[in-house]
Amino acid sequence: MKKLIALFVCAFVAMTTVFAQEHLTFKGVSIDGTTSNFVKELETKGFVKVGVQDGSAILTGKFAGRDATVFTYSSPKSKNVYRVCAMYEAGSKWSMVENVYNDVKDMLTQKYGEPTSVTESANGYTNEYTDLLHELHMDRLTWQSMWSVDKGIIYVKVAHDYSIGNVVIVGYEDKANSQDTNNEYLDDL
């Protein structure tokens, strides 16, 4: 009887641990709950809220050793956070952009293993004559690595923002909350 009770307690603890960790994390904070609660957690990690745009909170702070602007994305109905992105300004030369991208990609690879997918090309081709910075500005460049993990998707990509310049974006999308958000949109159809 004691063995049965001990087995039940162990199973309960294991199940509780699994359910407590069902969401992807960003800087150690579970990507779950309302935007305001998520922002409060990030503020305890040193981030500063600088605004709100279209329901997304915008924060600044250090992420993976670099100054970053962080954007949260949440469901319009439930207000639960489902995606968080950190954006780094990456400089005005391709070599600078590529260095930031490769540094982040290397760190993510150390943590999550080899990427699930990698696309690093301009309009489907890349050679020594391709001006990659020009292709980036023309929105004809895909430079992205993605990791599919049990709890969601993590990616790093290069982009160009006309108001900021060249950026590297690191995104974390929680699988469960992303699916819930998608279901809310499907309810509209």
PDB file of C-alpha atoms in Angstrom:
ATOM      1  CA  MET A   1       0.000   0.000   0.000  1.00  0.00           C
ATOM      2  CA  LYS A   2       2.879   2.374   0.840  1.00  0.00           C
ATOM      3  CA  LYS A   3       4.426   1.675  -2.568  1.00  0.00           C
ATOM      4  CA  LEU A   4       1.132   2.504  -4.275  1.00  0.00           C
ATOM      5  CA  ILE A   5       0.836   5.817  -2.401  1.00  0.00           C
ATOM      6  CA  ALA A   6       4.476   6.672  -3.162  1.00  0.00           C
ATOM      7  CA  LEU A   7       3.900   5.854  -6.844  1.00  0.00           C
ATOM      8  CA  PHE A   8       0.785   8.056  -6.902  1.00  0.00           C
ATOM      9  CA  VAL A   9       2.654  10.966  -5.283  1.00  0.00           C
ATOM     10  CA  CYS A  10       5.549  10.640  -7.761  1.00  0.00           C
ATOM     11  CA  ALA A  11       3.147  10.558 -10.701  1.00  0.00           C
ATOM     12  CA  PHE A  12       1.293  13.614  -9.380  1.00  0.00           C
ATOM     13  CA  VAL A  13       4.542  15.583  -8.925  1.00  0.00           C
ATOM     14  CA  ALA A  14       5.704  14.600 -12.427  1.00  0.00           C
ATOM     15  CA  MET A  15       2.388  15.636 -13.990  1.00  0.00           C
ATOM     16  CA  THR A  16       2.398  18.944 -12.090  1.00  0.00           C
ATOM     17  CA  THR A  17       5.922  19.680 -13.291  1.00  0.00           C
ATOM     18  CA  VAL A  18       5.000  18.898 -16.915  1.00  0.00           C
ATOM     19  CA  PHE A  19       1.868  21.065 -16.840  1.00  0.00           C
ATOM     20  CA  ALA A  20       3.701  23.911 -15.095  1.00  0.00           C
ATOM     21  CA  GLN A  21       6.198  24.020 -17.969  1.00  0.00           C
ATOM     22  CA  GLU A  22       3.821  23.787 -20.914  1.00  0.00           C
ATOM     23  CA  HIS A  23       4.714  27.220 -22.328  1.00  0.00           C
ATOM     24  CA  LEU A  24       7.786  28.554 -24.088  1.00  0.00           C
ATOM     25  CA  THR A  25       9.801  31.075 -22.088  1.00  0.00           C
ATOM     26  CA  PHE A  26      11.425  34.382 -22.961  1.00  0.00           C
ATOM     27  CA  LYS A  27      14.224  35.477 -20.633  1.00  0.00           C
ATOM     28  CA  GLY A  28      12.925  32.945 -18.113  1.00  0.00           C
ATOM     29  CA  VAL A  29       9.344  34.286 -18.213  1.00  0.00           C
ATOM     30  CA  SER A  30       6.595  31.958 -19.408  1.00  0.00           C
ATOM     31  CA  ILE A  31       4.921  33.261 -22.578  1.00  0.00           C
ATOM     32  CA  ASP A  32       1.490  33.091 -21.024  1.00  0.00           C
ATOM     33  CA  GLY A  33      -1.045  35.285 -19.294  1.00  0.00           C
ATOM     34  CA  THR A  34      -2.203  38.777 -20.113  1.00  0.00           C
ATOM     35  CA  THR A  35       0.035  41.400 -21.654  1.00  0.00           C
ATOM     36  CA  SER A  36       0.030  43.477 -18.458  1.00  0.00           C
ATOM     37  CA  ASN A  37       1.099  40.518 -16.305  1.00  0.00           C
ATOM     38  CA  PHE A  38       3.765  39.470 -18.819  1.00  0.00           C
ATOM     39  CA  VAL A  39       5.118  43.028 -18.961  1.00  0.00           C
ATOM     40  CA  LYS A  40       5.299  43.174 -15.157  1.00  0.00           C
ATOM     41  CA  GLU A  41       7.393  39.999 -15.181  1.00  0.00           C
ATOM     42  CA  LEU A  42       9.730  41.444 -17.829  1.00  0.00           C
ATOM     43  CA  GLU A  43      10.068  44.645 -15.803  1.00  0.00           C
ATOM     44  CA  THR A  44      11.388  42.572 -12.897  1.00  0.00           C
ATOM     45  CA  LYS A  45      14.069  41.337 -15.351  1.00  0.00           C
ATOM     46  CA  GLY A  46      15.198  44.920 -16.047  1.00  0.00           C
ATOM     47  CA  PHE A  47      13.076  45.822 -19.065  1.00  0.00           C
ATOM     48  CA  VAL A  48      11.393  49.230 -19.263  1.00  0.00           C
ATOM     49  CA  LYS A  49       7.992  49.655 -20.879  1.00  0.00           C
ATOM     50  CA  VAL A  50       8.160  52.490 -23.402  1.00  0.00           C
ATOM     51  CA  GLY A  51       4.763  52.255 -25.037  1.00  0.00           C
ATOM     52  CA  VAL A  52       1.867  50.342 -26.501  1.00  0.00           C
ATOM     53  CA  GLN A  53       1.025  50.045 -30.187  1.00  0.00           C
ATOM     54  CA  ASP A  54      -1.968  48.146 -31.570  1.00  0.00           C
ATOM     55  CA  GLY A  55      -2.287  46.229 -28.292  1.00  0.00           C
ATOM     56  CA  SER A  56       1.373  45.213 -28.275  1.00  0.00           C
ATOM     57  CA  ALA A  57       3.590  46.344 -25.426  1.00  0.00           C
ATOM     58  CA  ILE A  58       6.959  47.789 -26.385  1.00  0.00           C
ATOM     59  CA  LEU A  59       9.863  47.500 -23.958  1.00  0.00           C
ATOM     60  CA  THR A  60      13.589  48.179 -24.011  1.00  0.00           C
ATOM     61  CA  GLY A  61      16.372  46.374 -22.203  1.00  0.00           C
ATOM     62  CA  LYS A  62      19.157  43.836 -22.525  1.00  0.00           C
ATOM     63  CA  PHE A  63      18.475  40.531 -24.209  1.00  0.00           C
ATOM     64  CA  ALA A  64      21.239  37.998 -24.810  1.00  0.00           C
ATOM     65  CA  GLY A  65      23.839  40.643 -23.986  1.00  0.00           C
ATOM     66  CA  ARG A  66      22.616  43.292 -26.435  1.00  0.00           C
ATOM     67  CA  ASP A  67      20.382  46.353 -26.223  1.00  0.00           C
ATOM     68  CA  ALA A  68      17.011  45.341 -27.643  1.00  0.00           C
ATOM     69  CA  THR A  69      13.509  46.581 -28.250  1.00  0.00           C
ATOM     70  CA  VAL A  70      10.980  43.929 -27.273  1.00  0.00           C
ATOM     71  CA  PHE A  71       7.472  43.595 -28.693  1.00  0.00           C
ATOM     72  CA  THR A  72       4.724  41.443 -27.211  1.00  0.00           C
ATOM     73  CA  TYR A  73       1.837  40.086 -29.260  1.00  0.00           C
ATOM     74  CA  SER A  74      -1.408  38.980 -27.677  1.00  0.00           C
ATOM     75  CA  SER A  75      -4.808  37.698 -28.635  1.00  0.00           C
ATOM     76  CA  PRO A  76      -7.344  40.483 -29.218  1.00  0.00           C
ATOM     77  CA  LYS A  77     -10.033  38.555 -27.334  1.00  0.00           C
ATOM     78  CA  SER A  78      -8.350  36.723 -24.457  1.00  0.00           C
ATOM     79  CA  LYS A  79      -5.453  39.229 -24.241  1.00  0.00           C
ATOM     80  CA  ASN A  80      -3.057  36.302 -23.638  1.00  0.00           C
ATOM     81  CA  VAL A  81       0.490  36.763 -24.917  1.00  0.00           C
ATOM     82  CA  TYR A  82       1.421  34.268 -27.638  1.00  0.00           C
ATOM     83  CA  ARG A  83       4.561  35.790 -29.238  1.00  0.00           C
ATOM     84  CA  VAL A  84       7.509  37.909 -28.097  1.00  0.00           C
ATOM     85  CA  CYS A  85      10.147  39.418 -30.382  1.00  0.00           C
ATOM     86  CA  ALA A  86      13.424  41.111 -29.523  1.00  0.00           C
ATOM     87  CA  MET A  87      14.798  43.454 -32.159  1.00  0.00           C
ATOM     88  CA  TYR A  88      18.425  44.533 -32.381  1.00  0.00           C
ATOM     89  CA  GLU A  89      19.674  47.420 -34.482  1.00  0.00           C
ATOM     90  CA  ALA A  90      22.302  45.752 -36.641  1.00  0.00           C
ATOM     91  CA  GLY A  91      24.286  48.495 -38.363  1.00  0.00           C
ATOM     92  CA  SER A  92      24.550  49.923 -41.844  1.00  0.00           C
ATOM     93  CA  LYS A  93      26.879  47.370 -43.463  1.00  0.00           C
ATOM     94  CA  TRP A  94      26.074  43.785 -44.428  1.00  0.00           C
ATOM     95  CA  SER A  95      29.039  42.480 -42.438  1.00  0.00           C
ATOM     96  CA  MET A  96      27.627  44.094 -39.276  1.00  0.00           C
ATOM     97  CA  VAL A  97      24.141  42.701 -39.896  1.00  0.00           C
ATOM     98  CA  GLU A  98      25.514  39.244 -40.620  1.00  0.00           C
ATOM     99  CA  ASN A  99      27.689  39.298 -37.469  1.00  0.00           C
ATOM    100  CA  VAL A 100      24.708  40.058 -35.210  1.00  0.00           C
ATOM    101  CA  TYR A 101      22.622  37.385 -36.959  1.00  0.00           C
ATOM    102  CA  ASN A 102      25.384  34.769 -36.715  1.00  0.00           C
ATOM    103  CA  ASP A 103      26.090  35.558 -33.044  1.00  0.00           C
ATOM    104  CA  VAL A 104      22.434  35.070 -32.116  1.00  0.00           C
ATOM    105  CA  LYS A 105      22.094  32.003 -34.358  1.00  0.00           C
ATOM    106  CA  ASP A 106      25.155  30.437 -32.690  1.00  0.00           C
ATOM    107  CA  MET A 107      23.727  31.050 -29.197  1.00  0.00           C
ATOM    108  CA  LEU A 108      20.346  29.582 -30.155  1.00  0.00           C
ATOM    109  CA  THR A 109      22.086  26.578 -31.692  1.00  0.00           C
ATOM    110  CA  GLN A 110      24.024  26.034 -28.454  1.00  0.00           C
ATOM    111  CA  LYS A 111      20.762  26.069 -26.497  1.00  0.00           C
ATOM    112  CA  TYR A 112      18.347  24.287 -28.868  1.00  0.00           C
ATOM    113  CA  GLY A 113      20.592  22.290 -31.214  1.00  0.00           C
ATOM    114  CA  GLU A 114      20.766  22.607 -34.982  1.00  0.00           C
ATOM    115  CA  PRO A 115      17.980  24.708 -36.532  1.00  0.00           C
ATOM    116  CA  THR A 116      14.967  22.924 -37.963  1.00  0.00           C
ATOM    117  CA  SER A 117      15.225  25.090 -41.054  1.00  0.00           C
ATOM    118  CA  VAL A 118      17.654  27.641 -42.459  1.00  0.00           C
ATOM    119  CA  THR A 119      17.027  29.914 -45.432  1.00  0.00           C
ATOM    120  CA  GLU A 120      19.830  32.311 -46.269  1.00  0.00           C
ATOM    121  CA  SER A 121      19.342  33.574 -49.800  1.00  0.00           C
ATOM    122  CA  ALA A 122      18.398  36.530 -51.953  1.00  0.00           C
ATOM    123  CA  ASN A 123      15.468  35.777 -54.231  1.00  0.00           C
ATOM    124  CA  GLY A 124      16.330  32.095 -54.005  1.00  0.00           C
ATOM    125  CA  TYR A 125      19.980  32.493 -55.020  1.00  0.00           C
ATOM    126  CA  THR A 126      23.155  33.811 -53.479  1.00  0.00           C
ATOM    127  CA  ASN A 127      26.583  34.198 -54.993  1.00  0.00           C
ATOM    128  CA  GLU A 128      29.646  36.366 -54.471  1.00  0.00           C
ATOM    129  CA  TYR A 129      28.192  39.030 -56.777  1.00  0.00           C
ATOM    130  CA  THR A 130      24.913  39.471 -54.924  1.00  0.00           C
ATOM    131  CA  ASP A 131      24.700  42.750 -52.971  1.00  0.00           C
ATOM    132  CA  LEU A 132      22.898  41.305 -49.961  1.00  0.00           C
ATOM    133  CA  LEU A 133      22.337  44.666 -48.266  1.00  0.00           C
ATOM    134  CA  HIS A 134      20.646  45.993 -51.409  1.00  0.00           C
ATOM    135  CA  GLU A 135      18.499  42.857 -51.606  1.00  0.00           C
ATOM    136  CA  LEU A 136      17.543  43.340 -47.938  1.00  0.00           C
ATOM    137  CA  HIS A 137      16.460  46.925 -48.578  1.00  0.00           C
ATOM    138  CA  MET A 138      14.464  45.814 -51.610  1.00  0.00           C
ATOM    139  CA  ASP A 139      12.736  43.141 -49.470  1.00  0.00           C
ATOM    140  CA  ARG A 140      14.128  40.371 -51.673  1.00  0.00           C
ATOM    141  CA  LEU A 141      16.257  38.688 -49.029  1.00  0.00           C
ATOM    142  CA  THR A 142      15.342  35.807 -46.731  1.00  0.00           C
ATOM    143  CA  TRP A 143      17.945  35.284 -44.010  1.00  0.00           C
ATOM    144  CA  GLN A 144      16.326  33.223 -41.290  1.00  0.00           C
ATOM    145  CA  SER A 145      16.902  30.224 -39.025  1.00  0.00           C
ATOM    146  CA  MET A 146      14.110  28.497 -37.128  1.00  0.00           C
ATOM    147  CA  TRP A 147      13.929  25.980 -34.300  1.00  0.00           C
ATOM    148  CA  SER A 148      10.745  23.965 -33.773  1.00  0.00           C
ATOM    149  CA  VAL A 149      10.635  22.829 -30.167  1.00  0.00           C
ATOM    150  CA  ASP A 150       7.913  21.036 -28.210  1.00  0.00           C
ATOM    151  CA  LYS A 151       6.535  24.269 -26.757  1.00  0.00           C
ATOM    152  CA  GLY A 152       6.669  26.425 -29.872  1.00  0.00           C
ATOM    153  CA  ILE A 153       8.916  28.072 -32.429  1.00  0.00           C
ATOM    154  CA  ILE A 154      12.037  30.188 -32.013  1.00  0.00           C
ATOM    155  CA  TYR A 155      13.550  32.066 -34.931  1.00  0.00           C
ATOM    156  CA  VAL A 156      16.188  34.634 -35.793  1.00  0.00           C
ATOM    157  CA  LYS A 157      15.949  36.678 -38.971  1.00  0.00           C
ATOM    158  CA  VAL A 158      17.322  39.729 -40.715  1.00  0.00           C
ATOM    159  CA  ALA A 159      14.971  42.542 -41.736  1.00  0.00           C
ATOM    160  CA  HIS A 160      14.974  46.162 -42.813  1.00  0.00           C
ATOM    161  CA  ASP A 161      12.789  48.732 -41.089  1.00  0.00           C
ATOM    162  CA  TYR A 162      12.586  52.024 -42.970  1.00  0.00           C
ATOM    163  CA  SER A 163      12.413  54.087 -39.778  1.00  0.00           C
ATOM    164  CA  ILE A 164      15.142  52.210 -37.859  1.00  0.00           C
ATOM    165  CA  GLY A 165      17.362  50.599 -40.474  1.00  0.00           C
ATOM    166  CA  ASN A 166      18.764  47.074 -40.605  1.00  0.00           C
ATOM    167  CA  VAL A 167      17.646  44.850 -37.760  1.00  0.00           C
ATOM    168  CA  VAL A 168      17.958  41.323 -36.465  1.00  0.00           C
ATOM    169  CA  ILE A 169      14.791  39.925 -34.905  1.00  0.00           C
ATOM    170  CA  VAL A 170      14.631  37.029 -32.454  1.00  0.00           C
ATOM    171  CA  GLY A 171      11.117  35.642 -32.070  1.00  0.00           C
ATOM    172  CA  TYR A 172       9.542  33.230 -29.615  1.00  0.00           C
ATOM    173  CA  GLU A 173       6.066  31.933 -30.417  1.00  0.00           C
ATOM    174  CA  ASP A 174       4.306  29.806 -27.816  1.00  0.00           C
ATOM    175  CA  LYS A 175       2.559  26.821 -29.395  1.00  0.00           C
ATOM    176  CA  ALA A 176      -0.439  26.572 -27.037  1.00  0.00           C
ATOM    177  CA  ASN A 177      -1.284  30.278 -26.927  1.00  0.00           C
ATOM    178  CA  SER A 178      -0.677  30.721 -30.643  1.00  0.00           C
ATOM    179  CA  GLN A 179      -3.157  27.920 -31.350  1.00  0.00           C
ATOM    180  CA  ASP A 180      -5.684  29.496 -28.943  1.00  0.00           C
ATOM    181  CA  THR A 181      -5.317  32.833 -30.753  1.00  0.00           C
ATOM    182  CA  ASN A 182      -5.761  31.146 -34.122  1.00  0.00           C
ATOM    183  CA  ASN A 183      -8.907  29.420 -32.823  1.00  0.00           C
ATOM    184  CA  GLU A 184     -10.289  32.806 -31.752  1.00  0.00           C
ATOM    185  CA  TYR A 185      -9.798  34.072 -35.307  1.00  0.00           C
ATOM    186  CA  LEU A 186     -11.401  30.929 -36.740  1.00  0.00           C
ATOM    187  CA  ASP A 187     -14.463  31.613 -34.554  1.00  0.00           C
ATOM    188  CA  ASP A 188     -14.920  34.828 -36.541  1.00  0.00           C
ATOM    189  CA  LEU A 189     -15.288  32.932 -39.826  1.00  0.00           C
TER     190      LEU A 189
END
